[in-house]
Amino acid sequence: MAKELNFKQELTAAFGKPIAENPTQAMIEAAYRHHRLDWRYLTIEVDAADLGDAVRGARAMGFAGFNCTIPHKVAVIEHLDGLGESAALMGAVNCVVRRDGTLIGENTDGKGFVQTLRGLTDPAGKSVVLFGAGGAARAIGVELALAGATEITIVNRSEGRGRDLADLLNGDVREAAAPDLRAEFVPWRGDFAVPAGTDIVVNATSIGLYPDVDARLALEVEALTPAMIVTDVIPNPPRTRLVRDAEARGCRVIDGLGMLVAQGVIGVEYWTGVSPDPTVMRAALEEVFEA
Ligand code: NDP
């Protein structure tokens, strides 16, 4: 008996440049296969000058959505139809979702971080030291604030970016949804001693990213205590020097793979409506990174 055939796959993608070393395809397509979704996630190099055409192409071809990475996270906004709450506050989009024929920009970087953190603690009322003030730090800072963190100390090398993030948190973010938040900027000079009583320490800088795997985050390791949760955004390698030092001090630790997987989970949920199995996605990344 003849059966109905369908060779049309649903499309999702990552747009960026450089993009070749971005491992997201491995984990997202592992989820699609595991959940028997006939979907694809394509890794596509898009030049900054071609972003508008790429988004128009995605619309024309009915993409269910796409992730954006360097250098498109801010530039993509003008090509979209609307923004989710945290993406609007951050002014950055890393995940575009087609909803009722419109393209809406979301930011899953910080949401993935907070989701992973919730596995260990509720951020509400917590005190945080956040190293870094770039894109990842902005996403994490905003989502921590929206999740109810009350003290965020931003430690960053360049003062301009550090102050911008503190101003964003003390201004629009506090006004929107975080009335009890106090954010402070501290210029990063020498080894930073994390204050006693800090609940959560976050490395949101690129220090430790392959190939500079032995690069050291300038902090006093002795100031880390077992009561602290220490998290690192670096996905490759997942066992950074900070992760190893924090474990040796008895801290509970979340590595960068946890955050990467969690933001992938949210993206797949946005696009397909299916909640994917994070263990399948993490296993795919561990294979890629030989972790
Ligand atoms: P940005 O370039 O926007 O920001 C980089 C940050 O790192 C800045 O705060 C910068 O400080 C700081 N920094 C870099 N080198 C040094 C150094 N030698 N000493 C002190 N500070 C330094 O990058 P992103 O925020 O987009 O990305 C940061 C990292 O986060 C990347 O490694 C990326 O792989 C990772 N990431 C991980 C995700 C995950 O899911 N696991 C998701 C998104 C990002 P300054 O302002 O002084 O230049």
Short mmCIF file of C-alpha atoms and ligand atoms in Angstrom, two decimals:
data_model
loop_
_atom_site.label_atom_id
_atom_site.label_comp_id
_atom_site.label_asym_id
_atom_site.label_seq_id
_atom_site.Cartn_x
_atom_site.Cartn_y
_atom_site.Cartn_z
CA MET A 1 0.00 0.00 0.00
CA ALA A 2 1.31 3.45 -0.88
CA LYS A 3 2.14 5.66 2.09
CA GLU A 4 2.30 9.42 2.32
CA LEU A 5 5.85 10.72 1.94
CA ASN A 6 7.21 13.96 3.39
CA PHE A 7 10.74 15.09 2.67
CA LYS A 8 10.25 18.63 3.97
CA GLN A 9 12.17 19.20 7.19
CA GLU A 10 11.59 22.05 9.63
CA LEU A 11 14.57 24.40 9.69
CA THR A 12 16.50 26.12 12.46
CA ALA A 13 20.04 27.49 12.38
CA ALA A 14 22.88 29.44 13.91
CA PHE A 15 24.00 32.63 12.14
CA GLY A 16 27.43 34.01 13.00
CA LYS A 17 30.93 34.76 11.83
CA PRO A 18 33.15 33.02 12.72
CA ILE A 19 30.82 30.06 13.16
CA ALA A 20 32.71 26.93 12.08
CA GLU A 21 33.80 26.03 15.62
CA ASN A 22 30.38 26.64 17.21
CA PRO A 23 29.31 23.26 18.64
CA THR A 24 25.58 23.99 19.02
CA GLN A 25 24.53 21.90 16.00
CA ALA A 26 25.87 18.73 17.65
CA MET A 27 23.69 19.13 20.75
CA ILE A 28 20.54 20.46 19.05
CA GLU A 29 20.47 17.83 16.31
CA ALA A 30 21.13 15.14 18.94
CA ALA A 31 17.95 16.35 20.67
CA TYR A 32 15.99 16.37 17.40
CA ARG A 33 17.07 12.78 16.65
CA HIS A 34 16.37 11.60 20.20
CA HIS A 35 12.85 13.03 20.15
CA ARG A 36 12.20 11.85 16.55
CA LEU A 37 11.72 15.39 15.31
CA ASP A 38 12.35 15.65 11.57
CA TRP A 39 14.08 18.99 12.07
CA ARG A 40 17.49 20.39 11.08
CA TYR A 41 19.80 22.92 12.78
CA LEU A 42 22.25 24.38 10.28
CA THR A 43 25.52 26.13 11.11
CA ILE A 44 25.60 29.08 8.70
CA GLU A 45 28.32 31.69 8.26
CA VAL A 46 26.69 35.09 7.78
CA ASP A 47 28.76 38.20 7.20
CA ALA A 48 27.72 41.32 9.16
CA ALA A 49 26.82 43.08 5.90
CA ASP A 50 24.52 40.22 4.85
CA LEU A 51 22.54 39.85 8.08
CA GLY A 52 19.41 41.62 6.77
CA ASP A 53 19.34 39.37 3.68
CA ALA A 54 19.89 36.29 5.84
CA VAL A 55 16.93 37.17 8.10
CA ARG A 56 14.74 37.85 5.04
CA GLY A 57 15.86 34.50 3.66
CA ALA A 58 14.96 32.76 6.91
CA ARG A 59 11.51 34.38 6.80
CA ALA A 60 11.01 33.42 3.14
CA MET A 61 12.04 29.83 3.79
CA GLY A 62 9.81 29.53 6.84
CA PHE A 63 12.56 28.89 9.41
CA ALA A 64 11.08 28.12 12.83
CA GLY A 65 13.87 30.26 14.26
CA PHE A 66 17.62 30.67 14.55
CA ASN A 67 20.33 31.45 17.05
CA CYS A 68 22.55 34.49 16.60
CA THR A 69 26.10 34.73 17.76
CA ILE A 70 29.02 37.13 17.24
CA PRO A 71 28.71 39.68 15.56
CA HIS A 72 24.90 39.67 15.18
CA LYS A 73 23.44 39.72 18.71
CA VAL A 74 22.66 43.45 18.68
CA ALA A 75 22.48 44.11 14.93
CA VAL A 76 19.75 41.51 14.38
CA ILE A 77 17.22 43.50 16.43
CA GLU A 78 16.37 45.95 13.63
CA HIS A 79 15.38 43.04 11.38
CA LEU A 80 12.91 41.50 13.87
CA ASP A 81 9.24 42.15 14.68
CA GLY A 82 9.53 42.27 18.48
CA LEU A 83 11.56 41.32 21.56
CA GLY A 84 11.01 39.27 24.71
CA GLU A 85 11.30 41.10 28.05
CA SER A 86 14.88 40.25 28.98
CA ALA A 87 16.19 40.64 25.40
CA ALA A 88 14.67 44.13 25.35
CA LEU A 89 16.34 45.01 28.67
CA MET A 90 19.72 43.64 27.54
CA GLY A 91 19.50 45.04 24.03
CA ALA A 92 20.82 41.72 22.73
CA VAL A 93 19.26 38.68 21.07
CA ASN A 94 20.77 35.22 20.75
CA CYS A 95 17.65 33.27 19.81
CA VAL A 96 14.99 34.24 17.27
CA VAL A 97 11.64 32.48 17.38
CA ARG A 98 8.88 32.48 14.76
CA ARG A 99 5.56 33.10 16.52
CA ASP A 100 2.38 33.48 14.45
CA GLY A 101 4.41 34.41 11.40
CA THR A 102 6.46 37.08 13.19
CA LEU A 103 10.11 36.86 14.25
CA ILE A 104 10.62 37.59 17.96
CA GLY A 105 14.06 38.03 19.56
CA GLU A 106 14.79 36.30 22.84
CA ASN A 107 17.93 35.90 24.91
CA THR A 108 18.50 32.40 26.23
CA ASP A 109 22.10 32.91 27.49
CA GLY A 110 21.07 34.23 30.89
CA LYS A 111 17.89 32.12 31.07
CA GLY A 112 19.99 28.97 30.57
CA PHE A 113 22.36 30.11 33.29
CA VAL A 114 19.56 30.76 35.79
CA GLN A 115 17.84 27.47 34.94
CA THR A 116 21.05 25.55 35.67
CA LEU A 117 21.59 27.52 38.88
CA ARG A 118 18.08 26.69 40.09
CA GLY A 119 19.22 23.05 40.21
CA LEU A 120 21.39 24.08 43.20
CA THR A 121 19.75 27.18 44.65
CA ASP A 122 17.00 29.76 44.20
CA PRO A 123 18.71 33.05 43.16
CA ALA A 124 16.06 35.10 45.02
CA GLY A 125 17.63 37.17 47.80
CA LYS A 126 21.15 36.03 46.92
CA SER A 127 24.39 37.97 46.75
CA VAL A 128 26.45 37.54 43.58
CA VAL A 129 29.97 38.41 42.42
CA LEU A 130 29.98 38.60 38.61
CA PHE A 131 33.32 38.72 36.80
CA GLY A 132 32.95 40.32 33.36
CA ALA A 133 30.66 42.87 31.73
CA GLY A 134 30.45 41.69 28.10
CA GLY A 135 27.50 40.02 26.36
CA ALA A 136 27.40 36.91 28.54
CA ALA A 137 27.73 38.94 31.76
CA ARG A 138 24.92 41.32 30.71
CA ALA A 139 22.63 38.39 29.96
CA ILE A 140 23.45 36.67 33.26
CA GLY A 141 23.24 39.88 35.31
CA VAL A 142 19.81 40.80 33.92
CA GLU A 143 18.35 37.30 34.40
CA LEU A 144 19.77 37.00 37.94
CA ALA A 145 18.15 40.32 38.77
CA LEU A 146 14.82 39.26 37.23
CA ALA A 147 15.10 36.03 39.27
CA GLY A 148 15.33 38.12 42.47
CA ALA A 149 19.07 38.31 43.26
CA THR A 150 19.44 41.32 45.55
CA GLU A 151 23.18 42.15 45.45
CA ILE A 152 25.27 41.98 42.29
CA THR A 153 28.91 43.09 42.35
CA ILE A 154 30.33 43.45 38.85
CA VAL A 155 34.10 43.05 38.66
CA ASN A 156 35.50 44.02 35.26
CA ARG A 157 38.79 45.09 33.74
CA SER A 158 37.44 47.91 31.57
CA GLU A 159 35.58 50.51 33.60
CA GLY A 160 33.25 51.70 30.84
CA ARG A 161 31.61 48.32 30.27
CA GLY A 162 31.51 47.57 34.01
CA ARG A 163 29.74 50.84 34.83
CA ASP A 164 27.33 50.40 31.91
CA LEU A 165 26.19 47.06 33.28
CA ALA A 166 25.83 48.38 36.85
CA ASP A 167 23.82 51.34 35.48
CA LEU A 168 21.58 49.01 33.46
CA LEU A 169 20.87 46.86 36.54
CA ASN A 170 20.31 49.81 38.90
CA GLY A 171 18.20 51.61 36.28
CA ASP A 172 15.90 49.89 33.74
CA VAL A 173 16.16 46.42 35.27
CA ARG A 174 15.41 47.54 38.84
CA GLU A 175 12.54 49.64 37.57
CA ALA A 176 11.11 46.84 35.39
CA ALA A 177 11.10 43.98 37.85
CA ALA A 178 13.81 44.06 40.51
CA PRO A 179 12.97 46.76 43.12
CA ASP A 180 15.26 45.28 45.82
CA LEU A 181 18.34 45.01 43.62
CA ARG A 182 21.61 46.77 44.44
CA ALA A 183 24.34 46.54 41.80
CA GLU A 184 27.86 47.83 42.27
CA PHE A 185 30.83 48.07 39.93
CA VAL A 186 34.35 47.32 41.18
CA PRO A 187 37.31 47.86 38.80
CA TRP A 188 39.36 44.65 38.56
CA ARG A 189 42.85 45.41 39.87
CA GLY A 190 45.03 42.52 41.05
CA ASP A 191 43.56 39.45 42.72
CA PHE A 192 39.94 40.08 43.78
CA ALA A 193 38.92 38.68 47.18
CA VAL A 194 35.31 37.48 47.02
CA PRO A 195 33.66 38.90 50.18
CA ALA A 196 32.57 36.47 52.88
CA GLY A 197 28.81 35.99 52.69
CA THR A 198 28.73 35.92 48.87
CA ASP A 199 26.37 33.16 47.70
CA ILE A 200 27.20 32.87 44.00
CA VAL A 201 30.41 33.57 42.05
CA VAL A 202 30.22 33.77 38.26
CA ASN A 203 33.01 33.86 35.71
CA ALA A 204 31.39 35.49 32.68
CA THR A 205 34.69 36.55 31.06
CA SER A 206 36.37 34.62 28.26
CA ILE A 207 39.33 33.77 30.53
CA GLY A 208 40.07 30.04 30.32
CA LEU A 209 38.56 29.50 26.86
CA TYR A 210 40.48 27.16 24.54
CA PRO A 211 43.34 27.55 23.55
CA ASP A 212 44.27 29.65 26.65
CA VAL A 213 43.25 26.82 28.94
CA ASP A 214 45.71 27.65 31.73
CA ALA A 215 44.76 31.34 31.88
CA ARG A 216 44.03 32.28 35.47
CA LEU A 217 41.11 34.36 36.70
CA ALA A 218 42.65 36.97 39.03
CA LEU A 219 40.94 36.07 42.29
CA GLU A 220 42.07 34.93 45.74
CA VAL A 221 41.26 31.24 45.69
CA GLU A 222 41.55 31.14 49.51
CA ALA A 223 38.55 33.47 49.81
CA LEU A 224 36.25 30.84 48.23
CA THR A 225 34.31 28.92 50.88
CA PRO A 226 32.23 25.72 50.71
CA ALA A 227 29.03 27.77 51.16
CA MET A 228 29.59 29.43 47.78
CA ILE A 229 28.36 28.21 44.41
CA VAL A 230 30.97 28.88 41.73
CA THR A 231 29.94 28.94 38.08
CA ASP A 232 31.93 29.30 34.88
CA VAL A 233 30.57 30.18 31.42
CA ILE A 234 33.51 28.62 29.57
CA PRO A 235 32.22 25.55 27.69
CA ASN A 236 35.54 24.47 26.20
CA PRO A 237 37.21 23.04 28.18
CA PRO A 238 34.47 22.53 30.79
CA ARG A 239 36.94 21.81 33.61
CA THR A 240 38.57 25.22 33.71
CA ARG A 241 41.17 26.19 36.26
CA LEU A 242 38.44 28.06 38.18
CA VAL A 243 36.20 24.98 38.23
CA ARG A 244 39.08 22.84 39.56
CA ASP A 245 40.17 25.43 42.14
CA ALA A 246 36.60 25.91 43.39
CA GLU A 247 36.02 22.17 43.69
CA ALA A 248 39.27 21.86 45.66
CA ARG A 249 37.95 24.55 48.05
CA GLY A 250 34.75 22.52 48.57
CA CYS A 251 32.45 24.82 46.59
CA ARG A 252 29.52 23.52 44.57
CA VAL A 253 30.32 24.13 40.91
CA ILE A 254 28.44 24.61 37.62
CA ASP A 255 30.52 24.44 34.45
CA GLY A 256 29.96 26.16 31.10
CA LEU A 257 28.54 23.05 29.46
CA GLY A 258 25.64 23.18 31.91
CA MET A 259 24.74 26.69 30.74
CA LEU A 260 25.21 25.86 27.07
CA VAL A 261 22.94 22.83 27.34
CA ALA A 262 20.30 24.74 29.30
CA GLN A 263 20.11 27.54 26.75
CA GLY A 264 19.87 24.91 24.00
CA VAL A 265 16.99 23.27 25.86
CA ILE A 266 15.14 26.60 25.98
CA GLY A 267 15.76 27.23 22.27
CA VAL A 268 14.41 23.79 21.28
CA GLU A 269 11.36 24.38 23.51
CA TYR A 270 10.73 27.77 21.88
CA TRP A 271 11.03 26.38 18.34
CA THR A 272 9.43 22.93 18.57
CA GLY A 273 7.26 23.00 21.71
CA VAL A 274 9.04 19.82 22.87
CA SER A 275 11.10 19.82 26.12
CA PRO A 276 14.26 17.97 25.11
CA ASP A 277 16.30 15.64 27.30
CA PRO A 278 19.33 17.63 28.53
CA THR A 279 21.41 14.51 29.20
CA VAL A 280 21.32 13.59 25.49
CA MET A 281 22.42 17.11 24.59
CA ARG A 282 25.24 17.21 27.15
CA ALA A 283 26.49 13.80 26.01
CA ALA A 284 26.67 15.10 22.42
CA LEU A 285 28.76 18.08 23.55
CA GLU A 286 31.02 15.97 25.74
CA GLU A 287 31.74 13.81 22.71
CA VAL A 288 32.60 16.91 20.67
CA PHE A 289 34.87 18.33 23.38
CA GLU A 290 36.20 14.91 24.42
CA ALA A 291 35.38 16.03 27.96
P1 NDP B 1 32.63 39.65 25.31
O1 NDP B 1 33.77 39.85 24.38
O2 NDP B 1 31.37 40.44 25.13
O3 NDP B 1 33.13 39.94 26.84
C1 NDP B 1 34.34 39.40 27.31
C2 NDP B 1 34.51 39.73 28.78
O4 NDP B 1 35.69 39.08 29.26
C3 NDP B 1 34.67 41.20 29.09
O5 NDP B 1 34.13 41.50 30.35
C4 NDP B 1 36.19 41.36 29.11
O6 NDP B 1 36.63 42.44 29.88
C5 NDP B 1 36.57 40.07 29.80
N1 NDP B 1 37.95 39.64 29.53
C6 NDP B 1 38.42 39.02 28.42
N2 NDP B 1 39.74 38.78 28.56
C7 NDP B 1 40.10 39.26 29.78
C8 NDP B 1 41.33 39.30 30.50
N3 NDP B 1 42.45 38.79 29.98
N4 NDP B 1 41.34 39.85 31.74
C9 NDP B 1 40.20 40.36 32.27
N5 NDP B 1 39.01 40.36 31.64
C10 NDP B 1 38.96 39.82 30.40
O7 NDP B 1 32.34 38.10 25.29
P2 NDP B 1 30.98 37.36 25.74
O8 NDP B 1 30.49 37.98 26.98
O9 NDP B 1 30.08 37.25 24.57
O10 NDP B 1 31.53 35.89 26.03
C11 NDP B 1 32.34 35.64 27.18
C12 NDP B 1 32.53 34.14 27.30
O11 NDP B 1 31.28 33.55 27.59
C13 NDP B 1 33.06 33.46 26.03
O12 NDP B 1 34.17 32.69 26.38
C14 NDP B 1 31.92 32.56 25.59
O13 NDP B 1 32.44 31.32 25.13
C15 NDP B 1 31.16 32.33 26.88
N6 NDP B 1 29.75 32.07 26.67
C16 NDP B 1 29.27 30.87 27.11
C17 NDP B 1 27.96 30.56 26.95
C18 NDP B 1 27.48 29.23 27.42
O14 NDP B 1 26.32 28.90 27.15
N7 NDP B 1 28.28 28.47 28.16
C19 NDP B 1 26.99 31.48 26.30
C20 NDP B 1 27.59 32.74 25.91
C21 NDP B 1 28.93 33.00 26.09
P3 NDP B 1 36.82 43.91 29.22
O15 NDP B 1 35.44 44.55 29.26
O16 NDP B 1 37.79 44.57 30.11
O17 NDP B 1 37.34 43.72 27.83
#
